[in-house]
Amino acid sequence: PIALEYARCIFSDQSVQFVLGDATMLPFEGSEYDLVHSVGLIEHFPDDVIETMVQEMVRVTKVGGHIYVAVPNYFSP
Protein backbone atom coordinates (compact mmCIF):
# COMPACT_ATOMS: atom_id res chain seq x y z
CA PRO A 1 0.00 0.00 0.00
CA ILE A 2 2.83 2.44 0.73
CA ALA A 3 4.44 1.82 -2.67
CA LEU A 4 1.08 2.38 -4.39
CA GLU A 5 0.58 5.68 -2.60
CA TYR A 6 4.08 6.76 -3.63
CA ALA A 7 3.40 5.79 -7.26
CA ARG A 8 0.08 7.67 -7.22
CA CYS A 9 1.93 10.81 -6.13
CA ILE A 10 4.56 10.46 -8.84
CA PHE A 11 2.10 9.67 -11.65
CA SER A 12 -0.80 11.84 -10.47
CA ASP A 13 -0.83 13.79 -13.74
CA GLN A 14 -1.11 10.67 -15.92
CA SER A 15 -3.90 8.27 -16.70
CA VAL A 16 -2.53 5.22 -14.89
CA GLN A 17 -4.40 2.46 -13.07
CA PHE A 18 -2.69 0.91 -10.05
CA VAL A 19 -3.54 -2.55 -8.74
CA LEU A 20 -2.46 -4.03 -5.42
CA GLY A 21 -1.65 -7.68 -5.93
CA ASP A 22 0.59 -10.65 -5.29
CA ALA A 23 3.09 -11.69 -7.96
CA THR A 24 2.35 -15.34 -7.21
CA MET A 25 -1.42 -14.88 -7.74
CA LEU A 26 -1.89 -12.01 -10.18
CA PRO A 27 -5.39 -10.47 -9.96
CA PHE A 28 -5.98 -10.64 -13.72
CA GLU A 29 -7.72 -12.92 -16.19
CA GLY A 30 -5.58 -15.30 -18.24
CA SER A 31 -4.18 -14.26 -21.62
CA GLU A 32 -4.96 -10.60 -20.97
CA TYR A 33 -1.74 -8.72 -21.78
CA ASP A 34 0.54 -8.28 -24.78
CA LEU A 35 3.50 -7.45 -22.53
CA VAL A 36 4.20 -8.50 -18.95
CA HIS A 37 7.35 -7.32 -17.21
CA SER A 38 9.20 -7.54 -13.93
CA VAL A 39 12.09 -5.26 -13.07
CA GLY A 40 14.20 -5.82 -9.97
CA LEU A 41 11.74 -8.07 -8.16
CA ILE A 42 12.11 -11.81 -8.69
CA GLU A 43 15.72 -12.03 -7.52
CA HIS A 44 14.53 -11.37 -3.96
CA PHE A 45 12.65 -14.69 -3.73
CA PRO A 46 13.56 -18.37 -3.47
CA ASP A 47 13.53 -20.46 -6.64
CA ASP A 48 10.16 -22.11 -5.96
CA VAL A 49 8.48 -18.71 -5.58
CA ILE A 50 10.23 -17.41 -8.71
CA GLU A 51 8.87 -20.40 -10.62
CA THR A 52 5.33 -19.53 -9.47
CA MET A 53 5.82 -15.87 -10.42
CA VAL A 54 6.98 -16.81 -13.91
CA GLN A 55 4.05 -19.22 -14.32
CA GLU A 56 1.70 -16.34 -13.42
CA MET A 57 3.41 -14.07 -15.93
CA VAL A 58 2.92 -16.72 -18.61
CA ARG A 59 -0.72 -17.22 -17.58
CA VAL A 60 -1.67 -13.56 -18.02
CA THR A 61 0.32 -13.04 -21.26
CA LYS A 62 -1.55 -13.37 -24.56
CA VAL A 63 -0.42 -15.99 -27.05
CA GLY A 64 2.29 -14.28 -29.09
CA GLY A 65 2.86 -11.74 -26.31
CA HIS A 66 6.13 -10.94 -24.59
CA ILE A 67 7.52 -11.32 -21.10
CA TYR A 68 10.41 -9.08 -20.03
CA VAL A 69 12.35 -9.81 -16.84
CA ALA A 70 15.25 -7.62 -15.68
CA VAL A 71 17.39 -8.30 -12.63
CA PRO A 72 20.41 -6.40 -11.34
CA ASN A 73 23.78 -7.80 -12.34
CA TYR A 74 26.45 -7.10 -9.76
CA PHE A 75 29.22 -7.71 -12.30
CA SER A 76 27.84 -5.36 -14.94
CA PRO A 77 29.52 -1.96 -15.22
PDB file of N, CA and C in Angstrom:
ATOM      1  N   PRO A   1       0.806  -1.222   0.000  1.00  0.00           N
ATOM      2  CA  PRO A   1       0.000   0.000   0.000  1.00  0.00           C
ATOM      3  C   PRO A   1       0.843   1.278   0.000  1.00  0.00           C
ATOM      4  N   ILE A   2       1.970   1.257   0.695  1.00  0.00           N
ATOM      5  CA  ILE A   2       2.831   2.442   0.733  1.00  0.00           C
ATOM      6  C   ILE A   2       3.429   2.711  -0.645  1.00  0.00           C
ATOM      7  N   ALA A   3       3.876   1.665  -1.326  1.00  0.00           N
ATOM      8  CA  ALA A   3       4.440   1.824  -2.668  1.00  0.00           C
ATOM      9  C   ALA A   3       3.392   2.352  -3.643  1.00  0.00           C
ATOM     10  N   LEU A   4       2.151   1.887  -3.512  1.00  0.00           N
ATOM     11  CA  LEU A   4       1.083   2.375  -4.391  1.00  0.00           C
ATOM     12  C   LEU A   4       0.812   3.855  -4.148  1.00  0.00           C
ATOM     13  N   GLU A   5       0.802   4.261  -2.906  1.00  0.00           N
ATOM     14  CA  GLU A   5       0.577   5.677  -2.600  1.00  0.00           C
ATOM     15  C   GLU A   5       1.701   6.533  -3.175  1.00  0.00           C
ATOM     16  N   TYR A   6       2.928   6.060  -3.063  1.00  0.00           N
ATOM     17  CA  TYR A   6       4.076   6.755  -3.627  1.00  0.00           C
ATOM     18  C   TYR A   6       3.931   6.878  -5.141  1.00  0.00           C
ATOM     19  N   ALA A   7       3.567   5.782  -5.800  1.00  0.00           N
ATOM     20  CA  ALA A   7       3.396   5.790  -7.255  1.00  0.00           C
ATOM     21  C   ALA A   7       2.273   6.733  -7.668  1.00  0.00           C
ATOM     22  N   ARG A   8       1.193   6.755  -6.906  1.00  0.00           N
ATOM     23  CA  ARG A   8       0.082   7.668  -7.221  1.00  0.00           C
ATOM     24  C   ARG A   8       0.540   9.129  -7.166  1.00  0.00           C
ATOM     25  N   CYS A   9       1.402   9.444  -6.220  1.00  0.00           N
ATOM     26  CA  CYS A   9       1.934  10.813  -6.127  1.00  0.00           C
ATOM     27  C   CYS A   9       2.796  11.135  -7.342  1.00  0.00           C
ATOM     28  N   ILE A  10       3.651  10.228  -7.727  1.00  0.00           N
ATOM     29  CA  ILE A  10       4.565  10.464  -8.843  1.00  0.00           C
ATOM     30  C   ILE A  10       3.816  10.573 -10.165  1.00  0.00           C
ATOM     31  N   PHE A  11       2.811   9.728 -10.369  1.00  0.00           N
ATOM     32  CA  PHE A  11       2.105   9.668 -11.648  1.00  0.00           C
ATOM     33  C   PHE A  11       0.725  10.311 -11.581  1.00  0.00           C
ATOM     34  N   SER A  12       0.528  11.245 -10.677  1.00  0.00           N
ATOM     35  CA  SER A  12      -0.796  11.841 -10.475  1.00  0.00           C
ATOM     36  C   SER A  12      -1.313  12.589 -11.703  1.00  0.00           C
ATOM     37  N   ASP A  13      -0.413  13.037 -12.561  1.00  0.00           N
ATOM     38  CA  ASP A  13      -0.829  13.794 -13.744  1.00  0.00           C
ATOM     39  C   ASP A  13      -1.050  12.903 -14.971  1.00  0.00           C
ATOM     40  N   GLN A  14      -0.965  11.589 -14.794  1.00  0.00           N
ATOM     41  CA  GLN A  14      -1.107  10.667 -15.918  1.00  0.00           C
ATOM     42  C   GLN A  14      -2.292   9.728 -15.690  1.00  0.00           C
ATOM     43  N   SER A  15      -2.797   9.218 -16.779  1.00  0.00           N
ATOM     44  CA  SER A  15      -3.903   8.267 -16.702  1.00  0.00           C
ATOM     45  C   SER A  15      -3.327   6.868 -16.492  1.00  0.00           C
ATOM     46  N   VAL A  16      -3.131   6.494 -15.241  1.00  0.00           N
ATOM     47  CA  VAL A  16      -2.526   5.218 -14.886  1.00  0.00           C
ATOM     48  C   VAL A  16      -3.419   4.527 -13.862  1.00  0.00           C
ATOM     49  N   GLN A  17      -3.624   3.239 -14.032  1.00  0.00           N
ATOM     50  CA  GLN A  17      -4.395   2.464 -13.066  1.00  0.00           C
ATOM     51  C   GLN A  17      -3.423   1.628 -12.249  1.00  0.00           C
ATOM     52  N   PHE A  18      -3.536   1.686 -10.935  1.00  0.00           N
ATOM     53  CA  PHE A  18      -2.687   0.912 -10.048  1.00  0.00           C
ATOM     54  C   PHE A  18      -3.503  -0.214  -9.430  1.00  0.00           C
ATOM     55  N   VAL A  19      -2.867  -1.386  -9.298  1.00  0.00           N
ATOM     56  CA  VAL A  19      -3.538  -2.550  -8.742  1.00  0.00           C
ATOM     57  C   VAL A  19      -2.643  -3.163  -7.674  1.00  0.00           C
ATOM     58  N   LEU A  20      -3.186  -3.351  -6.486  1.00  0.00           N
ATOM     59  CA  LEU A  20      -2.455  -4.034  -5.425  1.00  0.00           C
ATOM     60  C   LEU A  20      -2.633  -5.525  -5.627  1.00  0.00           C
ATOM     61  N   GLY A  21      -1.538  -6.261  -5.677  1.00  0.00           N
ATOM     62  CA  GLY A  21      -1.645  -7.684  -5.935  1.00  0.00           C
ATOM     63  C   GLY A  21      -0.451  -8.450  -5.409  1.00  0.00           C
ATOM     64  N   ASP A  22      -0.454  -9.722  -5.705  1.00  0.00           N
ATOM     65  CA  ASP A  22       0.588 -10.648  -5.288  1.00  0.00           C
ATOM     66  C   ASP A  22       1.166 -11.269  -6.553  1.00  0.00           C
ATOM     67  N   ALA A  23       2.463 -11.203  -6.728  1.00  0.00           N
ATOM     68  CA  ALA A  23       3.090 -11.692  -7.956  1.00  0.00           C
ATOM     69  C   ALA A  23       2.951 -13.199  -8.143  1.00  0.00           C
ATOM     70  N   THR A  24       2.558 -13.906  -7.087  1.00  0.00           N
ATOM     71  CA  THR A  24       2.349 -15.344  -7.214  1.00  0.00           C
ATOM     72  C   THR A  24       0.889 -15.694  -7.504  1.00  0.00           C
ATOM     73  N   MET A  25       0.013 -14.700  -7.432  1.00  0.00           N
ATOM     74  CA  MET A  25      -1.417 -14.876  -7.739  1.00  0.00           C
ATOM     75  C   MET A  25      -1.925 -13.566  -8.336  1.00  0.00           C
ATOM     76  N   LEU A  26      -1.538 -13.284  -9.564  1.00  0.00           N
ATOM     77  CA  LEU A  26      -1.888 -12.010 -10.182  1.00  0.00           C
ATOM     78  C   LEU A  26      -3.409 -11.866 -10.307  1.00  0.00           C
ATOM     79  N   PRO A  27      -3.935 -10.681  -9.948  1.00  0.00           N
ATOM     80  CA  PRO A  27      -5.389 -10.475  -9.958  1.00  0.00           C
ATOM     81  C   PRO A  27      -5.930 -10.110 -11.339  1.00  0.00           C
ATOM     82  N   PHE A  28      -5.569 -10.905 -12.349  1.00  0.00           N
ATOM     83  CA  PHE A  28      -5.982 -10.639 -13.721  1.00  0.00           C
ATOM     84  C   PHE A  28      -6.458 -11.928 -14.370  1.00  0.00           C
ATOM     85  N   GLU A  29      -7.272 -11.777 -15.390  1.00  0.00           N
ATOM     86  CA  GLU A  29      -7.715 -12.919 -16.186  1.00  0.00           C
ATOM     87  C   GLU A  29      -6.528 -13.466 -16.975  1.00  0.00           C
ATOM     88  N   GLY A  30      -6.628 -14.702 -17.423  1.00  0.00           N
ATOM     89  CA  GLY A  30      -5.584 -15.299 -18.236  1.00  0.00           C
ATOM     90  C   GLY A  30      -5.555 -14.705 -19.633  1.00  0.00           C
ATOM     91  N   SER A  31      -4.382 -14.732 -20.236  1.00  0.00           N
ATOM     92  CA  SER A  31      -4.182 -14.258 -21.619  1.00  0.00           C
ATOM     93  C   SER A  31      -4.712 -12.855 -21.834  1.00  0.00           C
ATOM     94  N   GLU A  32      -4.398 -11.954 -20.926  1.00  0.00           N
ATOM     95  CA  GLU A  32      -4.957 -10.599 -20.971  1.00  0.00           C
ATOM     96  C   GLU A  32      -4.002  -9.545 -21.525  1.00  0.00           C
ATOM     97  N   TYR A  33      -2.699  -9.770 -21.451  1.00  0.00           N
ATOM     98  CA  TYR A  33      -1.742  -8.715 -21.779  1.00  0.00           C
ATOM     99  C   TYR A  33      -0.782  -9.103 -22.910  1.00  0.00           C
ATOM    100  N   ASP A  34      -0.441  -8.102 -23.717  1.00  0.00           N
ATOM    101  CA  ASP A  34       0.544  -8.281 -24.780  1.00  0.00           C
ATOM    102  C   ASP A  34       1.966  -8.284 -24.225  1.00  0.00           C
ATOM    103  N   LEU A  35       2.178  -7.553 -23.142  1.00  0.00           N
ATOM    104  CA  LEU A  35       3.499  -7.451 -22.526  1.00  0.00           C
ATOM    105  C   LEU A  35       3.350  -7.524 -21.014  1.00  0.00           C
ATOM    106  N   VAL A  36       4.141  -8.386 -20.409  1.00  0.00           N
ATOM    107  CA  VAL A  36       4.201  -8.497 -18.949  1.00  0.00           C
ATOM    108  C   VAL A  36       5.666  -8.340 -18.578  1.00  0.00           C
ATOM    109  N   HIS A  37       5.947  -7.496 -17.575  1.00  0.00           N
ATOM    110  CA  HIS A  37       7.353  -7.322 -17.214  1.00  0.00           C
ATOM    111  C   HIS A  37       7.561  -7.256 -15.719  1.00  0.00           C
ATOM    112  N   SER A  38       8.768  -7.602 -15.322  1.00  0.00           N
ATOM    113  CA  SER A  38       9.196  -7.543 -13.934  1.00  0.00           C
ATOM    114  C   SER A  38      10.596  -6.946 -13.933  1.00  0.00           C
ATOM    115  N   VAL A  39      10.781  -5.917 -13.150  1.00  0.00           N
ATOM    116  CA  VAL A  39      12.087  -5.260 -13.075  1.00  0.00           C
ATOM    117  C   VAL A  39      12.529  -5.204 -11.618  1.00  0.00           C
ATOM    118  N   GLY A  40      13.615  -5.882 -11.306  1.00  0.00           N
ATOM    119  CA  GLY A  40      14.204  -5.820  -9.972  1.00  0.00           C
ATOM    120  C   GLY A  40      13.352  -6.428  -8.874  1.00  0.00           C
ATOM    121  N   LEU A  41      12.603  -7.469  -9.177  1.00  0.00           N
ATOM    122  CA  LEU A  41      11.737  -8.072  -8.162  1.00  0.00           C
ATOM    123  C   LEU A  41      12.082  -9.537  -7.892  1.00  0.00           C
ATOM    124  N   ILE A  42      12.081 -10.361  -8.924  1.00  0.00           N
ATOM    125  CA  ILE A  42      12.111 -11.807  -8.692  1.00  0.00           C
ATOM    126  C   ILE A  42      13.385 -12.302  -8.005  1.00  0.00           C
ATOM    127  N   GLU A  43      14.469 -11.573  -8.128  1.00  0.00           N
ATOM    128  CA  GLU A  43      15.719 -12.034  -7.520  1.00  0.00           C
ATOM    129  C   GLU A  43      15.684 -12.021  -5.995  1.00  0.00           C
ATOM    130  N   HIS A  44      14.656 -11.452  -5.422  1.00  0.00           N
ATOM    131  CA  HIS A  44      14.532 -11.372  -3.962  1.00  0.00           C
ATOM    132  C   HIS A  44      13.809 -12.576  -3.361  1.00  0.00           C
ATOM    133  N   PHE A  45      13.444 -13.558  -4.184  1.00  0.00           N
ATOM    134  CA  PHE A  45      12.647 -14.687  -3.728  1.00  0.00           C
ATOM    135  C   PHE A  45      13.362 -16.010  -3.977  1.00  0.00           C
ATOM    136  N   PRO A  46      12.985 -17.050  -3.221  1.00  0.00           N
ATOM    137  CA  PRO A  46      13.559 -18.374  -3.473  1.00  0.00           C
ATOM    138  C   PRO A  46      13.080 -18.935  -4.811  1.00  0.00           C
ATOM    139  N   ASP A  47      13.808 -19.914  -5.313  1.00  0.00           N
ATOM    140  CA  ASP A  47      13.531 -20.458  -6.638  1.00  0.00           C
ATOM    141  C   ASP A  47      12.105 -20.944  -6.818  1.00  0.00           C
ATOM    142  N   ASP A  48      11.521 -21.590  -5.800  1.00  0.00           N
ATOM    143  CA  ASP A  48      10.160 -22.107  -5.962  1.00  0.00           C
ATOM    144  C   ASP A  48       9.146 -20.981  -6.117  1.00  0.00           C
ATOM    145  N   VAL A  49       9.370 -19.865  -5.445  1.00  0.00           N
ATOM    146  CA  VAL A  49       8.480 -18.709  -5.577  1.00  0.00           C
ATOM    147  C   VAL A  49       8.687 -18.048  -6.938  1.00  0.00           C
ATOM    148  N   ILE A  50       9.935 -17.961  -7.385  1.00  0.00           N
ATOM    149  CA  ILE A  50      10.229 -17.409  -8.709  1.00  0.00           C
ATOM    150  C   ILE A  50       9.516 -18.226  -9.785  1.00  0.00           C
ATOM    151  N   GLU A  51       9.544 -19.542  -9.642  1.00  0.00           N
ATOM    152  CA  GLU A  51       8.866 -20.399 -10.617  1.00  0.00           C
ATOM    153  C   GLU A  51       7.367 -20.081 -10.668  1.00  0.00           C
ATOM    154  N   THR A  52       6.757 -19.880  -9.514  1.00  0.00           N
ATOM    155  CA  THR A  52       5.332 -19.532  -9.467  1.00  0.00           C
ATOM    156  C   THR A  52       5.088 -18.162 -10.097  1.00  0.00           C
ATOM    157  N   MET A  53       5.956 -17.202  -9.830  1.00  0.00           N
ATOM    158  CA  MET A  53       5.817 -15.868 -10.421  1.00  0.00           C
ATOM    159  C   MET A  53       5.875 -15.937 -11.941  1.00  0.00           C
ATOM    160  N   VAL A  54       6.832 -16.691 -12.462  1.00  0.00           N
ATOM    161  CA  VAL A  54       6.976 -16.810 -13.914  1.00  0.00           C
ATOM    162  C   VAL A  54       5.757 -17.517 -14.514  1.00  0.00           C
ATOM    163  N   GLN A  55       5.263 -18.539 -13.846  1.00  0.00           N
ATOM    164  CA  GLN A  55       4.048 -19.215 -14.318  1.00  0.00           C
ATOM    165  C   GLN A  55       2.872 -18.238 -14.389  1.00  0.00           C
ATOM    166  N   GLU A  56       2.765 -17.352 -13.421  1.00  0.00           N
ATOM    167  CA  GLU A  56       1.700 -16.344 -13.425  1.00  0.00           C
ATOM    168  C   GLU A  56       1.889 -15.353 -14.568  1.00  0.00           C
ATOM    169  N   MET A  57       3.137 -14.972 -14.812  1.00  0.00           N
ATOM    170  CA  MET A  57       3.408 -14.072 -15.929  1.00  0.00           C
ATOM    171  C   MET A  57       2.980 -14.713 -17.242  1.00  0.00           C
ATOM    172  N   VAL A  58       3.310 -15.989 -17.403  1.00  0.00           N
ATOM    173  CA  VAL A  58       2.920 -16.716 -18.610  1.00  0.00           C
ATOM    174  C   VAL A  58       1.395 -16.800 -18.699  1.00  0.00           C
ATOM    175  N   ARG A  59       0.739 -17.069 -17.591  1.00  0.00           N
ATOM    176  CA  ARG A  59      -0.718 -17.222 -17.577  1.00  0.00           C
ATOM    177  C   ARG A  59      -1.433 -15.972 -18.061  1.00  0.00           C
ATOM    178  N   VAL A  60      -0.958 -14.793 -17.672  1.00  0.00           N
ATOM    179  CA  VAL A  60      -1.671 -13.556 -18.017  1.00  0.00           C
ATOM    180  C   VAL A  60      -1.212 -12.948 -19.347  1.00  0.00           C
ATOM    181  N   THR A  61      -0.179 -13.540 -19.976  1.00  0.00           N
ATOM    182  CA  THR A  61       0.318 -13.040 -21.259  1.00  0.00           C
ATOM    183  C   THR A  61      -0.445 -13.687 -22.409  1.00  0.00           C
ATOM    184  N   LYS A  62      -0.859 -12.859 -23.370  1.00  0.00           N
ATOM    185  CA  LYS A  62      -1.550 -13.366 -24.558  1.00  0.00           C
ATOM    186  C   LYS A  62      -0.620 -14.260 -25.366  1.00  0.00           C
ATOM    187  N   VAL A  63      -1.198 -15.183 -26.109  1.00  0.00           N
ATOM    188  CA  VAL A  63      -0.419 -15.989 -27.051  1.00  0.00           C
ATOM    189  C   VAL A  63       0.247 -15.030 -28.030  1.00  0.00           C
ATOM    190  N   GLY A  64       1.536 -15.181 -28.223  1.00  0.00           N
ATOM    191  CA  GLY A  64       2.286 -14.284 -29.091  1.00  0.00           C
ATOM    192  C   GLY A  64       2.767 -13.030 -28.377  1.00  0.00           C
ATOM    193  N   GLY A  65       2.419 -12.904 -27.092  1.00  0.00           N
ATOM    194  CA  GLY A  65       2.855 -11.745 -26.308  1.00  0.00           C
ATOM    195  C   GLY A  65       4.290 -11.908 -25.837  1.00  0.00           C
ATOM    196  N   HIS A  66       4.735 -10.957 -25.046  1.00  0.00           N
ATOM    197  CA  HIS A  66       6.125 -10.941 -24.592  1.00  0.00           C
ATOM    198  C   HIS A  66       6.197 -10.815 -23.079  1.00  0.00           C
ATOM    199  N   ILE A  67       7.211 -11.445 -22.518  1.00  0.00           N
ATOM    200  CA  ILE A  67       7.523 -11.325 -21.098  1.00  0.00           C
ATOM    201  C   ILE A  67       8.934 -10.781 -20.996  1.00  0.00           C
ATOM    202  N   TYR A  68       9.106  -9.732 -20.206  1.00  0.00           N
ATOM    203  CA  TYR A  68      10.408  -9.081 -20.033  1.00  0.00           C
ATOM    204  C   TYR A  68      10.747  -9.140 -18.548  1.00  0.00           C
ATOM    205  N   VAL A  69      11.896  -9.717 -18.223  1.00  0.00           N
ATOM    206  CA  VAL A  69      12.355  -9.806 -16.839  1.00  0.00           C
ATOM    207  C   VAL A  69      13.748  -9.205 -16.764  1.00  0.00           C
ATOM    208  N   ALA A  70      13.929  -8.242 -15.884  1.00  0.00           N
ATOM    209  CA  ALA A  70      15.247  -7.625 -15.684  1.00  0.00           C
ATOM    210  C   ALA A  70      15.631  -7.756 -14.219  1.00  0.00           C
ATOM    211  N   VAL A  71      16.870  -8.187 -13.999  1.00  0.00           N
ATOM    212  CA  VAL A  71      17.390  -8.295 -12.629  1.00  0.00           C
ATOM    213  C   VAL A  71      18.751  -7.607 -12.594  1.00  0.00           C
ATOM    214  N   PRO A  72      19.107  -7.046 -11.439  1.00  0.00           N
ATOM    215  CA  PRO A  72      20.412  -6.402 -11.343  1.00  0.00           C
ATOM    216  C   PRO A  72      21.531  -7.415 -11.547  1.00  0.00           C
ATOM    217  N   ASN A  73      22.616  -6.961 -12.140  1.00  0.00           N
ATOM    218  CA  ASN A  73      23.776  -7.803 -12.344  1.00  0.00           C
ATOM    219  C   ASN A  73      24.953  -7.124 -11.662  1.00  0.00           C
ATOM    220  N   TYR A  74      25.382  -7.683 -10.564  1.00  0.00           N
ATOM    221  CA  TYR A  74      26.449  -7.103  -9.765  1.00  0.00           C
ATOM    222  C   TYR A  74      27.735  -6.893 -10.579  1.00  0.00           C
ATOM    223  N   PHE A  75      27.976  -7.773 -11.530  1.00  0.00           N
ATOM    224  CA  PHE A  75      29.221  -7.712 -12.297  1.00  0.00           C
ATOM    225  C   PHE A  75      29.138  -6.805 -13.514  1.00  0.00           C
ATOM    226  N   SER A  76      27.995  -6.228 -13.768  1.00  0.00           N
ATOM    227  CA  SER A  76      27.841  -5.357 -14.936  1.00  0.00           C
ATOM    228  C   SER A  76      28.307  -3.944 -14.601  1.00  0.00           C
ATOM    229  N   PRO A  77      29.096  -3.344 -15.485  1.00  0.00           N
ATOM    230  CA  PRO A  77      29.522  -1.956 -15.216  1.00  0.00           C
ATOM    231  C   PRO A  77      28.345  -1.077 -15.387  1.00  0.00           C
TER     232      PRO A  77
END
